[in-house]
Short mmCIF file of C-alpha atoms and ligand atoms in Angstrom, two decimals:
data_model
loop_
_atom_site.label_atom_id
_atom_site.label_comp_id
_atom_site.label_asym_id
_atom_site.label_seq_id
_atom_site.Cartn_x
_atom_site.Cartn_y
_atom_site.Cartn_z
CA MET A 927 40.01 120.20 166.98
CA SER A 928 41.43 117.60 164.64
CA VAL A 929 41.40 118.24 160.89
CA THR A 930 41.41 115.46 158.33
CA LYS A 931 41.03 117.09 154.92
CA PRO A 932 42.95 119.96 153.31
CA ILE A 933 41.33 123.35 153.92
CA SER A 934 42.73 124.94 150.76
CA ALA A 935 42.81 124.42 147.03
CA ILE A 936 46.51 125.32 146.80
CA SER A 937 49.14 122.90 148.12
CA ALA A 938 52.79 123.30 149.04
CA GLY A 939 53.58 121.40 145.82
CA ASP A 940 51.69 124.03 143.81
CA ILE A 941 53.81 126.79 145.40
CA ARG A 942 56.99 124.77 144.71
CA ALA A 943 55.96 124.51 141.04
CA ARG A 944 55.79 128.32 140.75
CA LYS A 945 59.61 128.63 140.69
CA GLY A 946 60.46 131.13 137.96
CA GLY A 947 56.77 131.59 137.09
CA ASP A 948 54.12 134.13 138.08
CA PRO A 949 55.05 135.81 141.38
CA VAL A 950 53.67 134.13 144.49
CA VAL A 951 51.45 136.47 146.55
CA SER A 952 51.36 136.13 150.31
CA LEU A 953 50.45 138.03 153.48
CA THR A 954 50.51 137.14 157.14
CA CYS A 955 47.11 136.36 158.63
CA TYR A 956 45.95 135.81 162.20
CA THR A 957 42.13 135.90 162.26
CA THR A 958 39.08 134.51 160.44
CA PRO A 959 37.77 137.87 159.09
CA MET A 960 41.17 138.78 157.65
CA ALA A 961 41.52 135.29 156.14
CA ARG A 962 38.18 135.80 154.37
CA LEU A 963 39.38 139.14 153.00
CA MET A 964 42.65 137.83 151.58
CA ASP A 965 41.84 134.23 150.61
CA ALA A 966 41.04 134.92 146.95
CA GLN A 967 44.06 137.18 146.37
CA CYS A 968 46.78 135.18 148.11
CA ASP A 969 48.53 132.00 147.02
CA PHE A 970 49.46 131.28 150.61
CA VAL A 971 48.81 132.98 153.92
CA LEU A 972 51.33 132.80 156.72
CA VAL A 973 50.15 132.50 160.29
CA GLY A 974 53.35 134.19 161.38
CA ASP A 975 54.71 134.34 164.89
CA SER A 976 54.76 138.10 164.25
CA LEU A 977 51.27 137.80 165.78
CA GLY A 978 53.01 138.03 169.15
CA MET A 979 54.11 141.59 168.43
CA VAL A 980 51.28 142.67 166.14
CA LEU A 981 48.29 141.31 168.07
CA HIS A 982 49.54 140.56 171.56
CA GLY A 983 51.87 143.53 172.17
CA LEU A 984 54.93 141.40 172.93
CA PRO A 985 58.36 143.05 172.49
CA SER A 986 59.60 140.25 170.17
CA THR A 987 58.45 136.90 168.80
CA LEU A 988 60.29 134.98 171.52
CA GLY A 989 57.32 134.78 173.89
CA VAL A 990 54.98 133.20 171.33
CA THR A 991 53.78 129.71 172.32
CA MET A 992 52.47 126.65 170.47
CA GLU A 993 49.04 127.32 171.98
CA MET A 994 48.97 130.85 170.53
CA MET A 995 49.99 129.60 167.08
CA ILE A 996 47.41 126.82 167.10
CA LEU A 997 44.55 129.04 168.30
CA HIS A 998 45.22 131.67 165.61
CA ALA A 999 45.81 129.06 162.89
CA GLN A 1000 42.46 127.41 163.69
CA ALA A 1001 40.79 130.81 163.32
CA VAL A 1002 42.54 131.50 160.00
CA ALA A 1003 41.63 128.06 158.67
CA ARG A 1004 37.93 128.89 159.09
CA GLY A 1005 38.32 131.75 156.61
CA LEU A 1006 40.20 129.91 153.85
CA SER A 1007 39.19 127.75 150.92
CA HIS A 1008 41.72 128.83 148.27
CA ALA A 1009 45.05 129.91 149.75
CA LEU A 1010 47.51 127.51 151.34
CA MET A 1011 47.91 128.04 155.09
CA VAL A 1012 51.51 127.96 156.35
CA VAL A 1013 52.01 128.13 160.12
CA ASP A 1014 55.17 129.37 161.84
CA MET A 1015 56.78 127.08 164.39
CA PRO A 1016 57.34 129.26 167.46
CA PHE A 1017 60.70 129.80 169.20
CA GLY A 1018 61.63 126.79 171.33
CA SER A 1019 59.33 124.33 169.54
CA TYR A 1020 61.86 122.83 167.07
CA GLU A 1021 65.47 123.84 167.81
CA GLN A 1022 66.23 120.89 170.14
CA GLY A 1023 66.30 118.48 167.23
CA PRO A 1024 64.30 116.64 164.59
CA GLN A 1025 62.21 114.62 167.06
CA GLN A 1026 61.01 117.68 168.96
CA ALA A 1027 60.35 119.49 165.68
CA PHE A 1028 58.36 116.56 164.30
CA ALA A 1029 56.19 116.25 167.44
CA ASN A 1030 55.29 119.95 167.35
CA ALA A 1031 54.92 120.22 163.56
CA ALA A 1032 52.65 117.16 163.54
CA ARG A 1033 50.53 118.75 166.28
CA ILE A 1034 50.21 121.97 164.26
CA MET A 1035 49.21 120.06 161.13
CA ALA A 1036 46.70 117.82 162.95
CA GLU A 1037 45.07 120.51 165.09
CA THR A 1038 44.88 123.35 162.54
CA GLY A 1039 44.65 121.85 159.05
CA ALA A 1040 47.80 123.71 157.97
CA GLY A 1041 49.26 122.65 154.63
CA ALA A 1042 52.82 123.40 155.75
CA VAL A 1043 54.96 124.77 158.57
CA LYS A 1044 57.71 127.39 158.45
CA LEU A 1045 60.80 127.40 160.60
CA GLU A 1046 63.76 129.76 160.85
CA GLY A 1047 67.40 128.90 160.14
CA GLY A 1048 69.53 127.65 157.25
CA CYS A 1049 72.42 125.19 157.51
CA ARG A 1050 71.76 124.53 161.20
CA MET A 1051 68.17 123.46 160.44
CA ALA A 1052 68.85 121.32 157.35
CA GLU A 1053 68.74 117.99 159.18
CA THR A 1054 65.47 118.93 160.89
CA ILE A 1055 63.87 120.09 157.62
CA ALA A 1056 64.87 116.83 155.90
CA PHE A 1057 63.44 114.83 158.82
CA LEU A 1058 60.07 116.59 158.63
CA VAL A 1059 59.86 116.44 154.83
CA ALA A 1060 60.65 112.70 154.87
CA ARG A 1061 57.68 112.24 157.22
CA GLY A 1062 55.17 114.09 155.07
CA ILE A 1063 55.35 117.60 156.50
CA PRO A 1064 55.95 120.32 153.88
CA VAL A 1065 58.41 122.89 155.24
CA MET A 1066 59.04 126.49 154.24
CA GLY A 1067 62.49 127.77 155.22
CA HIS A 1068 63.36 131.27 156.45
CA VAL A 1069 66.88 132.72 156.13
CA GLY A 1070 68.56 136.12 156.24
CA LEU A 1071 67.09 138.03 159.18
CA THR A 1072 65.54 135.40 161.42
CA PRO A 1073 63.66 137.36 164.11
CA GLN A 1074 63.67 134.49 166.63
CA SER A 1075 67.49 134.90 166.72
CA VAL A 1076 67.33 138.64 167.40
CA ASN A 1077 69.49 138.31 170.50
CA ALA A 1078 72.21 136.39 168.68
CA LEU A 1079 72.08 138.74 165.67
CA GLY A 1080 72.27 141.87 167.84
CA GLY A 1081 69.07 143.42 166.48
CA TYR A 1082 66.86 143.41 163.40
CA LYS A 1083 69.73 144.19 161.02
CA VAL A 1084 70.15 143.60 157.29
CA GLN A 1085 71.86 140.21 156.83
CA GLY A 1086 74.27 139.13 154.09
CA ARG A 1087 76.14 142.35 153.38
CA ASP A 1088 79.74 142.14 152.13
CA ASP A 1089 81.47 138.87 153.11
CA GLN A 1090 78.29 137.60 154.85
CA ALA A 1091 76.58 137.13 151.48
CA GLU A 1092 78.06 133.65 151.12
CA VAL A 1093 76.66 132.69 154.54
CA VAL A 1094 73.09 133.58 153.56
CA LEU A 1095 73.51 131.90 150.15
CA ALA A 1096 74.75 128.72 151.86
CA ASP A 1097 71.75 128.86 154.23
CA ALA A 1098 69.28 129.15 151.35
CA ARG A 1099 71.00 126.29 149.49
CA ALA A 1100 70.94 124.09 152.60
CA VAL A 1101 67.21 124.69 153.09
CA ALA A 1102 66.49 123.87 149.44
CA ASP A 1103 68.71 120.76 149.46
CA ALA A 1104 66.96 119.56 152.63
CA GLY A 1105 63.65 119.50 150.75
CA ALA A 1106 61.90 122.74 151.72
CA PHE A 1107 59.27 123.76 149.14
CA ALA A 1108 60.07 127.50 149.38
CA VAL A 1109 62.28 129.83 151.41
CA VAL A 1110 61.61 133.26 152.90
CA LEU A 1111 64.46 135.74 152.41
CA GLU A 1112 64.12 138.47 155.02
CA LYS A 1113 66.04 141.75 155.05
CA VAL A 1114 68.87 140.86 152.68
CA PRO A 1115 70.42 143.15 150.01
CA ALA A 1116 68.46 143.13 146.75
CA ALA A 1117 71.41 141.91 144.66
CA LEU A 1118 71.95 138.97 147.02
CA ALA A 1119 68.25 138.10 146.92
CA ASP A 1120 68.42 138.07 143.10
CA ARG A 1121 71.49 135.85 143.19
CA ILE A 1122 69.87 133.39 145.61
CA THR A 1123 66.71 133.35 143.48
CA ALA A 1124 68.81 132.47 140.43
CA GLU A 1125 70.82 129.80 142.24
CA VAL A 1126 68.31 127.85 144.35
CA ALA A 1127 65.75 125.50 142.83
CA ILE A 1128 62.84 126.48 145.10
CA PRO A 1129 60.78 129.70 145.13
CA THR A 1130 62.23 132.56 147.16
CA ILE A 1131 59.67 134.65 149.04
CA GLY A 1132 61.00 138.11 149.75
CA ILE A 1133 60.34 140.46 152.65
CA GLY A 1134 62.79 143.33 152.56
CA ALA A 1135 64.60 141.51 149.74
CA SER A 1136 63.96 142.14 146.01
CA ALA A 1137 61.16 142.41 143.45
CA GLY A 1138 63.13 139.70 141.62
CA CYS A 1139 62.19 137.08 144.22
CA ASP A 1140 59.71 134.39 143.16
CA GLY A 1141 57.14 135.88 145.53
CA GLN A 1142 56.56 138.43 148.28
CA VAL A 1143 55.15 138.38 151.80
CA LEU A 1144 54.29 141.29 154.09
CA VAL A 1145 52.84 141.53 157.57
CA VAL A 1146 49.21 142.43 156.84
CA ASP A 1147 48.87 144.90 159.70
CA ASP A 1148 51.95 146.74 158.39
CA MET A 1149 50.72 147.04 154.80
CA LEU A 1150 47.23 148.10 155.90
CA GLY A 1151 48.69 150.70 158.27
CA LEU A 1152 46.92 149.04 161.20
CA PHE A 1153 50.18 148.51 163.11
CA ASP A 1154 51.67 152.00 163.06
CA ALA A 1155 53.99 151.97 166.09
CA PHE A 1156 56.88 151.93 163.58
CA LYS A 1157 57.34 151.23 159.87
CA PRO A 1158 60.29 149.18 158.61
CA LYS A 1159 61.84 150.54 155.36
CA PHE A 1160 60.68 147.45 153.43
CA VAL A 1161 57.01 148.01 154.25
CA LYS A 1162 54.77 149.80 151.76
CA ARG A 1163 51.55 151.07 153.30
CA TYR A 1164 48.65 150.40 150.96
CA ALA A 1165 46.16 151.95 153.41
CA ASP A 1166 46.13 153.93 156.67
CA LEU A 1167 43.56 151.95 158.61
CA ALA A 1168 44.86 152.96 162.05
CA ASP A 1169 44.16 156.62 161.21
CA GLN A 1170 40.69 155.69 159.94
CA ALA A 1171 39.99 153.59 163.05
CA ARG A 1172 41.11 156.39 165.39
CA ALA A 1173 38.86 158.88 163.57
CA ALA A 1174 35.88 156.49 163.62
CA ILE A 1175 36.33 155.75 167.35
CA ALA A 1176 36.61 159.49 168.11
CA ASP A 1177 33.36 160.15 166.13
CA TYR A 1178 31.58 157.37 168.03
CA ALA A 1179 32.80 158.68 171.40
CA ALA A 1180 31.68 162.23 170.54
CA GLU A 1181 28.23 161.03 169.41
CA VAL A 1182 27.71 158.90 172.54
CA ARG A 1183 28.72 161.84 174.76
CA ALA A 1184 26.32 164.15 172.86
CA ARG A 1185 23.50 161.51 172.90
CA ARG A 1186 23.46 161.56 169.08
CA PHE A 1187 24.05 157.78 168.96
CA PRO A 1188 21.98 155.64 168.78
CA GLY A 1189 19.76 157.50 166.32
CA PRO A 1190 16.09 156.72 165.60
CA GLU A 1191 17.14 154.23 162.91
CA HIS A 1192 19.13 152.16 165.44
CA VAL A 1193 16.43 151.67 168.09
CA PHE A 1194 13.31 149.46 168.26
CA ALA A 1195 9.67 150.54 168.22
CA ASP A 1196 7.18 149.44 170.90
CA GLN A 1197 4.91 147.73 168.42
CA THR A 1198 5.92 145.29 165.70
CA GLU A 1199 5.94 147.11 162.37
CA LYS A 1200 5.39 145.20 159.12
CA GLY A 1201 8.74 143.99 157.80
CA ALA A 1202 10.54 145.07 161.01
CA LYS A 1203 13.30 142.82 162.36
O1 KIV B 533 56.17 135.92 161.44
C1 KIV B 533 56.15 136.51 160.36
O2 KIV B 533 55.32 137.39 160.10
C2 KIV B 533 57.16 136.14 159.37
C3 KIV B 533 57.24 137.00 158.16
C4 KIV B 533 57.95 138.25 158.51
C5 KIV B 533 57.90 136.30 157.03
O3 KIV B 533 57.90 135.22 159.56
#
């Protein structure tokens, strides 16, 4: 599939212009039905590589491929008309250098209709971000806890405590100076997130950061309680859909076993009744 016109009313430039304004609302999104549910409420949706863990049962995001990202992004695009779609660049698709990053980002944009890509890393990614932005690809940065570097970071730990605060601040500055239109701050102390928000010129999008960020993002399956294998401290559950799904599936199984489903209202008569479908 090749896409030629924007799928959404909101652009990366619109998100950039929200610095210091009304908070930017965002969730991750991986499927068409979920995109339809969140389109009107979200300013942007993120086709995050978290889909590897959330939907595909992988132990980390490291096994996520370009093909997986493109397939899910194409599905999400079909459910959007309002929110900007940002697509994560998967591990291994951009770290070699600007040329590799451009080839893969251009493929994501052309094949999915994404309005922007997101990639992880601060100072070390500045040259690549600048290269993409100069060639017409809006980039969202991601600093603090960068899950694709879980092996280098030694786990999914809070980043930027004590003397590491300056490192995360420098990363956020580098991403902004390179031309990113917004930056995700993941799992950093609230005071540091507030300081970065005050000091960088682009919107900060917090996840495990601070209510003072310019916007927030959560993994949708976490906040709906659909993914309930574990709950990070920074997740608020707004629903318990896994519990509801388990109960509904158990009811269905019991009714099938007792021959109570299908009921008379779910089966078809021999003869066509007036108005019957
Ligand atoms: O992949 C993802 O879901 C993300 C969010 C955690 C920001 O990058």
